[in-house]
């Protein structure tokens, strides 16, 4: 069975794909200009971690990104809190640089050809496993420490994260903050790096679980769009960045503005996480994009609580390298009921990295604007 899984993963991930010869046009990335941080009161750390994040959305919120384009609204949502290891926190407001005309229709929250769209679907009951379970446990030295699986890390609050630099981890905001306050576990937040069970020379058996090496988090950043907003709105901003106390030595996955699903190789997304029903195991899955709005990616990738915060990636065209590369284009958030045309449809949902979110996360990582231009 293990050999079959290994062959399947090799076929899916490492063999050349038949790809479109027409590459998507370059994406304009705006510039965020941060102000001096303002000190805030210390957090009470009173919230409880919500691993199974579920929201509801109707037609108006599904198409919301097409109407909200005011620069002031965008600047408000892109302000961010920083939580430090000693429990103190600050608020940093930002300005978004660009002509006023550029913000009409909110072009910075959409990729050039992406529009909210809905395909007819049969009504279905809520399930996080759609049909036959299409998830694969990643085990052994052959895959556990190989890219891209090695970029997946555990978050001590019970979620998953993805390495996006030598010292930064991207995850879901709800894993550290419930929208009102930081969760109890965020006071001493840690990131876990998975190691094979034979790391000390012991013999590998299928029953042995991988080991975890934990590293403390130096600071946590959460966008203001997530804090104190209605869940159906704040889900668009369900992402957070964790800065480790010291750099790791593993490969990390680069970020990209999420393209239209038609511009993804195979129209597929992939992610690996620590699903709660497979304790201690790294679980990989892939599936096609079902629907997309300006801020969210709707799909039926099989997932369970604990996978929240996984880095959703696809093969996107890299203009600088002139080749297709795996890049993080979203963060797995949870589950959403979508009410469209009188039908209730359920999806697993990822927050897509828009040009503005790319600019914000890039600023968090690099601390300056020169490194934050999309390829």
CSV table of C-alpha atoms in Angstrom, one decimal, residues 28-33 69-72 74-75 94-104 107-108 356 369:
chain,number,residue,atom,x,y,z
A,28,UNK,CA,0.3,45.0,-10.4
A,29,UNK,CA,1.2,44.9,-6.7
A,30,UNK,CA,0.3,48.0,-4.7
A,31,UNK,CA,2.6,49.6,-2.1
A,32,UNK,CA,1.8,49.6,1.6
A,33,UNK,CA,3.3,52.5,3.6
A,69,UNK,CA,-13.1,49.6,-3.5
A,70,UNK,CA,-12.6,52.7,-1.3
A,71,UNK,CA,-9.0,53.3,-0.4
A,72,UNK,CA,-9.9,54.2,3.1
A,74,UNK,CA,-8.8,48.9,2.3
A,75,UNK,CA,-6.3,50.8,4.5
A,94,UNK,CA,-1.0,51.7,6.7
A,95,UNK,CA,-1.6,53.8,3.6
A,96,UNK,CA,-2.1,52.2,0.3
A,97,UNK,CA,-0.3,54.0,-2.5
A,98,UNK,CA,-2.0,54.4,-5.9
A,99,UNK,CA,-4.3,56.8,-7.8
A,100,UNK,CA,-7.9,57.0,-6.6
A,101,UNK,CA,-9.0,55.8,-10.0
A,102,UNK,CA,-7.2,52.6,-9.5
A,103,UNK,CA,-9.3,51.6,-6.6
A,104,UNK,CA,-12.7,51.9,-8.4
A,107,UNK,CA,-8.8,45.9,-8.7
A,108,UNK,CA,-6.1,45.3,-6.1
A,356,UNK,CA,-3.0,43.7,-1.5
A,369,UNK,CA,8.9,47.7,0.1
